[in-house]
PDB file of C-alpha atoms and ligand atoms in Angstrom:
ATOM      1  CA  MET A 839     267.011  -9.486  33.838  1.00  0.00           C
ATOM      2  CA  ILE A 840     268.085 -10.415  37.491  1.00  0.00           C
ATOM      3  CA  GLN A 841     271.117  -9.081  39.130  1.00  0.00           C
ATOM      4  CA  ILE A 842     273.259 -11.417  40.944  1.00  0.00           C
ATOM      5  CA  ASP A 843     276.801 -10.194  40.181  1.00  0.00           C
ATOM      6  CA  SER A 844     275.990  -7.145  42.993  1.00  0.00           C
ATOM      7  CA  THR A 845     274.363  -9.289  45.956  1.00  0.00           C
ATOM      8  CA  SER A 846     274.716 -12.589  45.177  1.00  0.00           C
ATOM      9  CA  ASP A 847     276.547 -14.595  48.265  1.00  0.00           C
ATOM     10  CA  ARG A 848     279.859 -16.439  46.719  1.00  0.00           C
ATOM     11  CA  THR A 849     279.742 -18.928  48.992  1.00  0.00           C
ATOM     12  CA  SER A 850     276.105 -19.765  48.588  1.00  0.00           C
ATOM     13  CA  ARG A 851     274.811 -22.981  47.014  1.00  0.00           C
ATOM     14  CA  LEU A 852     271.935 -23.073  46.177  1.00  0.00           C
ATOM     15  CA  ALA A 853     269.339 -20.250  44.857  1.00  0.00           C
ATOM     16  CA  LEU A 854     265.774 -20.330  45.197  1.00  0.00           C
ATOM     17  CA  ILE A 855     263.862 -18.284  42.291  1.00  0.00           C
ATOM     18  CA  GLY A 856     260.366 -16.970  41.635  1.00  0.00           C
ATOM     19  CA  PHE A 857     258.399 -17.511  38.144  1.00  0.00           C
ATOM     20  CA  PRO A 858     254.671 -15.626  39.595  1.00  0.00           C
ATOM     21  CA  TYR A 859     253.062 -16.734  35.774  1.00  0.00           C
ATOM     22  CA  ASP A 860     250.094 -18.477  34.908  1.00  0.00           C
ATOM     23  CA  GLU A 861     249.343 -17.614  31.381  1.00  0.00           C
ATOM     24  CA  ASN A 862     250.205 -21.092  30.252  1.00  0.00           C
ATOM     25  CA  SER A 863     247.124 -22.713  32.831  1.00  0.00           C
ATOM     26  CA  SER A 864     244.469 -23.771  30.180  1.00  0.00           C
ATOM     27  CA  PHE A 865     241.697 -24.016  33.184  1.00  0.00           C
ATOM     28  CA  MET A 866     242.686 -22.056  36.017  1.00  0.00           C
ATOM     29  CA  LYS A 867     244.643 -18.722  36.606  1.00  0.00           C
ATOM     30  CA  GLY A 868     245.992 -18.382  40.135  1.00  0.00           C
ATOM     31  CA  ALA A 869     249.709 -20.506  40.622  1.00  0.00           C
ATOM     32  CA  ALA A 870     251.100 -16.999  39.673  1.00  0.00           C
ATOM     33  CA  GLU A 871     250.280 -16.241  43.456  1.00  0.00           C
ATOM     34  CA  ALA A 872     252.409 -18.807  45.142  1.00  0.00           C
ATOM     35  CA  PRO A 873     256.436 -18.258  45.024  1.00  0.00           C
ATOM     36  CA  PRO A 874     256.251 -14.983  48.247  1.00  0.00           C
ATOM     37  CA  LEU A 875     253.599 -17.647  49.776  1.00  0.00           C
ATOM     38  CA  ILE A 876     255.971 -20.599  49.703  1.00  0.00           C
ATOM     39  CA  ARG A 877     258.624 -18.207  51.056  1.00  0.00           C
ATOM     40  CA  ALA A 878     257.066 -17.525  53.736  1.00  0.00           C
ATOM     41  CA  ALA A 879     255.965 -20.849  54.451  1.00  0.00           C
ATOM     42  CA  PHE A 880     259.734 -21.666  54.143  1.00  0.00           C
ATOM     43  CA  ARG A 881     260.474 -18.710  56.977  1.00  0.00           C
ATOM     44  CA  SER A 882     257.513 -19.103  59.045  1.00  0.00           C
ATOM     45  CA  ASP A 883     258.605 -19.665  62.700  1.00  0.00           C
ATOM     46  CA  ALA A 884     256.550 -22.235  62.861  1.00  0.00           C
ATOM     47  CA  SER A 885     258.990 -24.753  62.343  1.00  0.00           C
ATOM     48  CA  ASN A 886     262.800 -24.435  62.068  1.00  0.00           C
ATOM     49  CA  PHE A 887     265.384 -24.536  58.896  1.00  0.00           C
ATOM     50  CA  TRP A 888     266.387 -28.156  59.379  1.00  0.00           C
ATOM     51  CA  SER A 889     265.471 -31.316  56.878  1.00  0.00           C
ATOM     52  CA  GLU A 890     264.533 -34.656  58.310  1.00  0.00           C
ATOM     53  CA  SER A 891     268.076 -35.958  57.062  1.00  0.00           C
ATOM     54  CA  GLY A 892     269.978 -33.486  59.269  1.00  0.00           C
ATOM     55  CA  VAL A 893     270.688 -30.713  56.912  1.00  0.00           C
ATOM     56  CA  ASP A 894     271.076 -26.747  58.332  1.00  0.00           C
ATOM     57  CA  LEU A 895     268.706 -24.995  55.451  1.00  0.00           C
ATOM     58  CA  GLY A 896     269.624 -21.828  57.788  1.00  0.00           C
ATOM     59  CA  ALA A 897     273.268 -21.822  57.907  1.00  0.00           C
ATOM     60  CA  PRO A 898     274.706 -18.992  56.566  1.00  0.00           C
ATOM     61  CA  GLY A 899     275.929 -19.488  52.679  1.00  0.00           C
ATOM     62  CA  THR A 900     272.857 -22.112  52.150  1.00  0.00           C
ATOM     63  CA  PHE A 901     270.678 -20.054  50.106  1.00  0.00           C
ATOM     64  CA  PHE A 902     271.043 -17.071  47.327  1.00  0.00           C
ATOM     65  CA  ASP A 903     267.663 -15.322  46.590  1.00  0.00           C
ATOM     66  CA  ALA A 904     267.042 -14.183  43.749  1.00  0.00           C
ATOM     67  CA  GLY A 905     263.825 -12.830  44.300  1.00  0.00           C
ATOM     68  CA  ASP A 906     260.768 -13.176  41.625  1.00  0.00           C
ATOM     69  CA  VAL A 907     260.922 -12.351  37.725  1.00  0.00           C
ATOM     70  CA  GLU A 908     258.750  -9.702  37.347  1.00  0.00           C
ATOM     71  CA  PRO A 909     256.289 -11.468  34.564  1.00  0.00           C
ATOM     72  CA  LEU A 910     256.686 -10.618  30.575  1.00  0.00           C
ATOM     73  CA  GLY A 911     254.288 -11.297  27.017  1.00  0.00           C
ATOM     74  CA  ALA A 912     254.477 -15.618  26.732  1.00  0.00           C
ATOM     75  CA  THR A 913     257.264 -15.159  24.079  1.00  0.00           C
ATOM     76  CA  GLU A 914     259.810 -13.094  26.500  1.00  0.00           C
ATOM     77  CA  MET A 915     258.676 -14.728  29.275  1.00  0.00           C
ATOM     78  CA  PHE A 916     260.180 -18.114  28.697  1.00  0.00           C
ATOM     79  CA  SER A 917     263.805 -16.309  26.951  1.00  0.00           C
ATOM     80  CA  LEU A 918     263.316 -14.608  30.345  1.00  0.00           C
ATOM     81  CA  ILE A 919     263.157 -17.822  32.470  1.00  0.00           C
ATOM     82  CA  GLU A 920     265.699 -19.290  30.383  1.00  0.00           C
ATOM     83  CA  ASP A 921     268.259 -16.252  30.737  1.00  0.00           C
ATOM     84  CA  SER A 922     267.642 -15.959  34.416  1.00  0.00           C
ATOM     85  CA  VAL A 923     268.506 -19.827  35.330  1.00  0.00           C
ATOM     86  CA  ARG A 924     271.212 -19.873  33.115  1.00  0.00           C
ATOM     87  CA  THR A 925     272.695 -16.605  34.809  1.00  0.00           C
ATOM     88  CA  LEU A 926     272.326 -18.360  38.106  1.00  0.00           C
ATOM     89  CA  LEU A 927     274.266 -21.854  36.912  1.00  0.00           C
ATOM     90  CA  LYS A 928     276.765 -19.845  35.416  1.00  0.00           C
ATOM     91  CA  ASP A 929     277.018 -18.565  38.578  1.00  0.00           C
ATOM     92  CA  ASN A 930     277.767 -21.681  39.719  1.00  0.00           C
ATOM     93  CA  LEU A 931     274.656 -21.867  41.765  1.00  0.00           C
ATOM     94  CA  LEU A 932     272.153 -25.240  41.843  1.00  0.00           C
ATOM     95  CA  PRO A 933     268.583 -23.093  41.176  1.00  0.00           C
ATOM     96  CA  ILE A 934     265.565 -23.964  42.521  1.00  0.00           C
ATOM     97  CA  SER A 935     262.408 -22.498  40.987  1.00  0.00           C
ATOM     98  CA  LEU A 936     259.354 -21.614  42.484  1.00  0.00           C
ATOM     99  CA  GLY A 937     256.519 -21.573  39.403  1.00  0.00           C
ATOM    100  CA  GLY A 938     254.090 -20.415  38.401  1.00  0.00           C
ATOM    101  CA  ASP A 939     252.045 -22.878  35.941  1.00  0.00           C
ATOM    102  CA  HIS A 940     254.338 -26.364  35.074  1.00  0.00           C
ATOM    103  CA  SER A 941     254.885 -24.334  31.559  1.00  0.00           C
ATOM    104  CA  ILE A 942     257.478 -22.854  32.928  1.00  0.00           C
ATOM    105  CA  THR A 943     259.569 -26.074  33.521  1.00  0.00           C
ATOM    106  CA  TYR A 944     260.241 -25.760  29.254  1.00  0.00           C
ATOM    107  CA  PRO A 945     262.709 -23.071  29.470  1.00  0.00           C
ATOM    108  CA  ILE A 946     264.165 -23.838  32.970  1.00  0.00           C
ATOM    109  CA  ILE A 947     265.179 -27.319  31.314  1.00  0.00           C
ATOM    110  CA  ARG A 948     266.742 -25.469  28.196  1.00  0.00           C
ATOM    111  CA  ALA A 949     268.990 -23.225  30.670  1.00  0.00           C
ATOM    112  CA  PHE A 950     270.131 -26.664  32.509  1.00  0.00           C
ATOM    113  CA  SER A 951     270.528 -28.478  29.432  1.00  0.00           C
ATOM    114  CA  GLY A 952     273.034 -26.295  28.460  1.00  0.00           C
ATOM    115  CA  LYS A 953     275.083 -27.183  31.522  1.00  0.00           C
ATOM    116  CA  TYR A 954     274.357 -30.325  31.721  1.00  0.00           C
ATOM    117  CA  PRO A 955     274.338 -32.115  28.629  1.00  0.00           C
ATOM    118  CA  GLU A 956     273.328 -35.304  30.571  1.00  0.00           C
ATOM    119  CA  LEU A 957     270.859 -35.195  32.536  1.00  0.00           C
ATOM    120  CA  SER A 958     267.975 -36.918  33.719  1.00  0.00           C
ATOM    121  CA  LEU A 959     264.686 -35.576  35.011  1.00  0.00           C
ATOM    122  CA  LEU A 960     262.190 -36.829  37.559  1.00  0.00           C
ATOM    123  CA  HIS A 961     258.669 -35.409  37.351  1.00  0.00           C
ATOM    124  CA  PHE A 962     255.991 -36.034  40.113  1.00  0.00           C
ATOM    125  CA  ASP A 963     252.713 -34.838  38.842  1.00  0.00           C
ATOM    126  CA  ALA A 964     249.385 -36.772  38.423  1.00  0.00           C
ATOM    127  CA  HIS A 965     249.511 -35.831  34.510  1.00  0.00           C
ATOM    128  CA  PRO A 966     251.874 -36.808  32.323  1.00  0.00           C
ATOM    129  CA  ASP A 967     252.167 -33.375  30.794  1.00  0.00           C
ATOM    130  CA  LEU A 968     252.788 -34.807  27.232  1.00  0.00           C
ATOM    131  CA  TYR A 969     250.171 -33.068  25.036  1.00  0.00           C
ATOM    132  CA  ASP A 970     251.510 -32.124  21.465  1.00  0.00           C
ATOM    133  CA  GLU A 971     249.661 -29.235  22.271  1.00  0.00           C
ATOM    134  CA  LEU A 972     246.396 -28.336  24.557  1.00  0.00           C
ATOM    135  CA  LEU A 973     244.245 -25.794  23.183  1.00  0.00           C
ATOM    136  CA  GLY A 974     246.014 -24.836  20.012  1.00  0.00           C
ATOM    137  CA  ASN A 975     248.555 -24.015  22.937  1.00  0.00           C
ATOM    138  CA  ARG A 976     251.944 -25.470  22.057  1.00  0.00           C
ATOM    139  CA  HIS A 977     253.679 -24.341  25.314  1.00  0.00           C
ATOM    140  CA  SER A 978     250.315 -25.185  27.847  1.00  0.00           C
ATOM    141  CA  HIS A 979     250.889 -26.096  30.875  1.00  0.00           C
ATOM    142  CA  ALA A 980     249.996 -29.502  29.723  1.00  0.00           C
ATOM    143  CA  SER A 981     252.664 -29.702  26.975  1.00  0.00           C
ATOM    144  CA  PRO A 982     256.513 -28.986  28.358  1.00  0.00           C
ATOM    145  CA  PHE A 983     257.595 -32.551  28.828  1.00  0.00           C
ATOM    146  CA  ALA A 984     256.672 -33.088  25.313  1.00  0.00           C
ATOM    147  CA  ARG A 985     258.696 -30.150  23.927  1.00  0.00           C
ATOM    148  CA  ILE A 986     261.335 -31.062  26.268  1.00  0.00           C
ATOM    149  CA  MET A 987     262.012 -34.726  24.967  1.00  0.00           C
ATOM    150  CA  GLU A 988     261.068 -33.660  20.674  1.00  0.00           C
ATOM    151  CA  GLU A 989     264.192 -31.013  21.766  1.00  0.00           C
ATOM    152  CA  GLY A 990     266.616 -33.966  23.714  1.00  0.00           C
ATOM    153  CA  LEU A 991     267.219 -31.767  26.388  1.00  0.00           C
ATOM    154  CA  VAL A 992     267.268 -34.947  28.541  1.00  0.00           C
ATOM    155  CA  GLU A 993     268.767 -38.350  28.749  1.00  0.00           C
ATOM    156  CA  ARG A 994     265.683 -39.645  30.931  1.00  0.00           C
ATOM    157  CA  LEU A 995     262.433 -38.755  31.842  1.00  0.00           C
ATOM    158  CA  VAL A 996     260.779 -40.513  34.452  1.00  0.00           C
ATOM    159  CA  GLN A 997     257.702 -39.847  35.970  1.00  0.00           C
ATOM    160  CA  VAL A 998     255.937 -40.410  39.365  1.00  0.00           C
ATOM    161  CA  GLY A 999     252.218 -40.219  40.542  1.00  0.00           C
ATOM    162  CA  ILE A1000     250.660 -40.177  37.195  1.00  0.00           C
ATOM    163  CA  ARG A1001     246.878 -41.560  36.964  1.00  0.00           C
ATOM    164  CA  THR A1002     245.425 -39.453  33.796  1.00  0.00           C
ATOM    165  CA  ILE A1003     247.064 -40.751  31.019  1.00  0.00           C
ATOM    166  CA  ASN A1004     244.917 -41.244  28.129  1.00  0.00           C
ATOM    167  CA  GLY A1005     245.572 -42.645  24.425  1.00  0.00           C
ATOM    168  CA  HIS A1006     247.684 -39.565  22.443  1.00  0.00           C
ATOM    169  CA  GLN A1007     249.634 -39.424  26.059  1.00  0.00           C
ATOM    170  CA  ARG A1008     250.229 -42.978  26.225  1.00  0.00           C
ATOM    171  CA  GLU A1009     251.525 -42.595  22.282  1.00  0.00           C
ATOM    172  CA  GLN A1010     253.729 -39.441  23.375  1.00  0.00           C
ATOM    173  CA  ALA A1011     255.240 -41.782  26.363  1.00  0.00           C
ATOM    174  CA  ASP A1012     256.060 -44.243  23.904  1.00  0.00           C
ATOM    175  CA  ARG A1013     257.596 -42.133  21.423  1.00  0.00           C
ATOM    176  CA  PHE A1014     259.954 -40.226  23.317  1.00  0.00           C
ATOM    177  CA  GLY A1015     260.819 -43.796  25.506  1.00  0.00           C
ATOM    178  CA  VAL A1016     259.347 -41.836  28.953  1.00  0.00           C
ATOM    179  CA  GLU A1017     259.619 -44.057  31.735  1.00  0.00           C
ATOM    180  CA  ILE A1018     256.027 -43.759  33.637  1.00  0.00           C
ATOM    181  CA  ILE A1019     255.496 -45.174  37.221  1.00  0.00           C
ATOM    182  CA  GLU A1020     251.554 -44.766  37.026  1.00  0.00           C
ATOM    183  CA  MET A1021     250.123 -44.018  40.678  1.00  0.00           C
ATOM    184  CA  ARG A1022     248.295 -47.604  40.063  1.00  0.00           C
ATOM    185  CA  HIS A1023     251.680 -49.334  40.168  1.00  0.00           C
ATOM    186  CA  LEU A1024     253.560 -47.711  42.693  1.00  0.00           C
ATOM    187  CA  GLN A1025     255.249 -49.731  45.467  1.00  0.00           C
ATOM    188  CA  GLU A1026     255.665 -48.618  48.519  1.00  0.00           C
ATOM    189  CA  GLY A1027     259.438 -48.421  49.221  1.00  0.00           C
ATOM    190  CA  LEU A1028     260.988 -48.032  46.111  1.00  0.00           C
ATOM    191  CA  THR A1029     263.805 -47.006  45.267  1.00  0.00           C
ATOM    192  CA  LEU A1030     265.070 -44.728  42.172  1.00  0.00           C
ATOM    193  CA  SER A1031     268.816 -44.411  40.730  1.00  0.00           C
ATOM    194  CA  PHE A1032     270.376 -42.121  38.242  1.00  0.00           C
ATOM    195  CA  ASP A1033     273.283 -41.996  36.576  1.00  0.00           C
ATOM    196  CA  SER A1034     273.927 -38.806  35.600  1.00  0.00           C
ATOM    197  CA  PRO A1035     272.743 -35.486  37.367  1.00  0.00           C
ATOM    198  CA  LEU A1036     269.456 -34.983  38.196  1.00  0.00           C
ATOM    199  CA  TYR A1037     266.644 -32.424  38.592  1.00  0.00           C
ATOM    200  CA  ILE A1038     263.377 -33.131  40.306  1.00  0.00           C
ATOM    201  CA  SER A1039     260.167 -30.924  38.840  1.00  0.00           C
ATOM    202  CA  PHE A1040     257.477 -31.563  41.569  1.00  0.00           C
ATOM    203  CA  ASP A1041     253.903 -30.425  40.053  1.00  0.00           C
ATOM    204  CA  MET A1042     252.203 -30.338  43.549  1.00  0.00           C
ATOM    205  CA  ASP A1043     249.271 -32.509  42.550  1.00  0.00           C
ATOM    206  CA  ALA A1044     250.889 -35.035  42.196  1.00  0.00           C
ATOM    207  CA  LEU A1045     250.013 -35.479  45.755  1.00  0.00           C
ATOM    208  CA  ASP A1046     246.783 -36.735  46.657  1.00  0.00           C
ATOM    209  CA  PRO A1047     244.208 -33.442  47.126  1.00  0.00           C
ATOM    210  CA  ALA A1048     243.686 -34.596  50.641  1.00  0.00           C
ATOM    211  CA  PHE A1049     247.475 -33.304  51.123  1.00  0.00           C
ATOM    212  CA  ALA A1050     247.554 -30.801  49.013  1.00  0.00           C
ATOM    213  CA  PRO A1051     243.853 -29.484  47.943  1.00  0.00           C
ATOM    214  CA  GLY A1052     245.873 -25.869  46.481  1.00  0.00           C
ATOM    215  CA  VAL A1053     246.340 -26.918  43.221  1.00  0.00           C
ATOM    216  CA  SER A1054     244.336 -25.968  39.738  1.00  0.00           C
ATOM    217  CA  HIS A1055     243.230 -29.664  38.784  1.00  0.00           C
ATOM    218  CA  ARG A1056     242.419 -32.113  41.783  1.00  0.00           C
ATOM    219  CA  GLU A1057     243.021 -35.554  41.332  1.00  0.00           C
ATOM    220  CA  PRO A1058     242.311 -37.625  43.826  1.00  0.00           C
ATOM    221  CA  GLY A1059     244.002 -41.330  44.363  1.00  0.00           C
ATOM    222  CA  GLY A1060     248.145 -39.716  44.579  1.00  0.00           C
ATOM    223  CA  LEU A1061     250.741 -39.648  46.391  1.00  0.00           C
ATOM    224  CA  SER A1062     250.950 -39.153  50.457  1.00  0.00           C
ATOM    225  CA  THR A1063     253.248 -36.096  51.614  1.00  0.00           C
ATOM    226  CA  ARG A1064     255.233 -39.199  53.095  1.00  0.00           C
ATOM    227  CA  GLN A1065     255.545 -40.808  50.232  1.00  0.00           C
ATOM    228  CA  ALA A1066     257.018 -38.025  47.707  1.00  0.00           C
ATOM    229  CA  ILE A1067     259.218 -37.509  50.885  1.00  0.00           C
ATOM    230  CA  ARG A1068     260.460 -41.074  51.106  1.00  0.00           C
ATOM    231  CA  LEU A1069     260.870 -41.113  46.965  1.00  0.00           C
ATOM    232  CA  ILE A1070     262.962 -38.162  47.479  1.00  0.00           C
ATOM    233  CA  GLN A1071     265.077 -39.276  50.793  1.00  0.00           C
ATOM    234  CA  ARG A1072     265.687 -42.388  48.981  1.00  0.00           C
ATOM    235  CA  LEU A1073     266.884 -40.962  45.481  1.00  0.00           C
ATOM    236  CA  GLN A1074     270.132 -42.353  45.074  1.00  0.00           C
ATOM    237  CA  ALA A1075     271.020 -39.295  41.967  1.00  0.00           C
ATOM    238  CA  ARG A1076     273.245 -36.308  42.047  1.00  0.00           C
ATOM    239  CA  VAL A1077     270.374 -33.482  42.335  1.00  0.00           C
ATOM    240  CA  ILE A1078     271.299 -30.637  40.771  1.00  0.00           C
ATOM    241  CA  GLY A1079     268.249 -28.559  39.854  1.00  0.00           C
ATOM    242  CA  ALA A1080     264.445 -28.773  41.203  1.00  0.00           C
ATOM    243  CA  ASP A1081     261.010 -26.717  40.305  1.00  0.00           C
ATOM    244  CA  ILE A1082     258.545 -26.518  42.577  1.00  0.00           C
ATOM    245  CA  VAL A1083     255.239 -25.782  40.621  1.00  0.00           C
ATOM    246  CA  GLU A1084     251.148 -25.469  39.862  1.00  0.00           C
ATOM    247  CA  PHE A1085     250.128 -24.971  43.773  1.00  0.00           C
ATOM    248  CA  ASN A1086     247.302 -22.206  43.242  1.00  0.00           C
ATOM    249  CA  PRO A1087     247.169 -20.086  46.421  1.00  0.00           C
ATOM    250  CA  ARG A1088     243.338 -19.661  45.282  1.00  0.00           C
ATOM    251  CA  MET A1089     242.759 -23.137  45.749  1.00  0.00           C
ATOM    252  CA  ASP A1090     243.544 -23.316  48.945  1.00  0.00           C
ATOM    253  CA  PRO A1091     241.104 -21.810  51.901  1.00  0.00           C
ATOM    254  CA  ALA A1092     242.943 -23.723  55.240  1.00  0.00           C
ATOM    255  CA  GLN A1093     246.438 -22.479  53.325  1.00  0.00           C
ATOM    256  CA  THR A1094     247.985 -25.466  54.271  1.00  0.00           C
ATOM    257  CA  THR A1095     249.073 -26.447  50.737  1.00  0.00           C
ATOM    258  CA  ALA A1096     252.046 -23.617  51.481  1.00  0.00           C
ATOM    259  CA  VAL A1097     253.487 -25.524  53.767  1.00  0.00           C
ATOM    260  CA  VAL A1098     253.455 -28.973  52.006  1.00  0.00           C
ATOM    261  CA  CYS A1099     255.558 -26.803  49.308  1.00  0.00           C
ATOM    262  CA  ALA A1100     257.861 -25.897  52.011  1.00  0.00           C
ATOM    263  CA  LYS A1101     258.226 -29.352  53.435  1.00  0.00           C
ATOM    264  CA  LEU A1102     259.091 -30.111  50.189  1.00  0.00           C
ATOM    265  CA  LEU A1103     261.523 -27.704  49.786  1.00  0.00           C
ATOM    266  CA  LYS A1104     263.000 -28.558  52.429  1.00  0.00           C
ATOM    267  CA  GLU A1105     263.510 -32.368  51.779  1.00  0.00           C
ATOM    268  CA  ILE A1106     264.754 -31.630  47.945  1.00  0.00           C
ATOM    269  CA  ALA A1107     267.218 -28.997  49.343  1.00  0.00           C
ATOM    270  CA  ALA A1108     268.814 -31.196  51.430  1.00  0.00           C
ATOM    271  CA  LYS A1109     268.917 -33.749  49.293  1.00  0.00           C
ATOM    272  CA  MET A1110     270.655 -31.101  47.000  1.00  0.00           C
ATOM    273  CA  VAL A1111     273.399 -30.160  49.889  1.00  0.00           C
ATOM    274  CA  GLU A1112     274.194 -33.732  51.123  1.00  0.00           C
TER     275      GLU A1112
HETATM  276 MN1   MN B 399     252.179 -30.855  35.490  1.00  0.00          MN
HETATM  277 MN1   MN B 400     249.530 -31.827  37.040  1.00  0.00          MN
END
């Protein structure tokens, strides 16, 4: 369990928490190594703490860093993730989680739905992650949104960047009423609006591998970094939480993807404090 009360700056608005956990990755491990690298890129002197929109994320009291949560076995880890995020929410912080693989989003959303009964979810990904199970694992990183929708944890799930949907996942999307903006249909200038509080889940493979090669499942034909940032900046919504997942440092020889994660972190965080 993370300790917050002893160290939390009570005036902080955003919390950063890392989940170095990739046990539910089906194809390749490595995402567990991401959180410290994203933090390092975020704090690097190579850039500054200002968002493009003019928010100074380096201002005192903006971020509380809850650190990384030590990974445990599968069942315990999900409870630990849920409890950790719930603790931050109780402290009136807006948590941004760093993965880890995409399986962490299910326990995170369980915590959020406790505080926000009317919650919308914007999911950036090449993959719909709606498999009922993958390789016998219902907690696979390919399944979090099936679990979230089955439990009715969100009012609305909107997916963007999708370009790998198959028959089973299309059935699942229809069954759960998922709004999918497939990559092949994405229009420039799109503005997404949400009436209820919005959580953003950003799988780094939503981006084209030309922009973010450091992922386990490279899928060409994705979003440019600029397209993703523009979708975030143009959002008409109150953003109350986010995660950045699936960055795999083992696939990132030029160490460019960590910087892209940090850039997205900045623009999402700015949207949350605006
Ligand atoms: Mn995913
Ligand atoms: Mn993906």
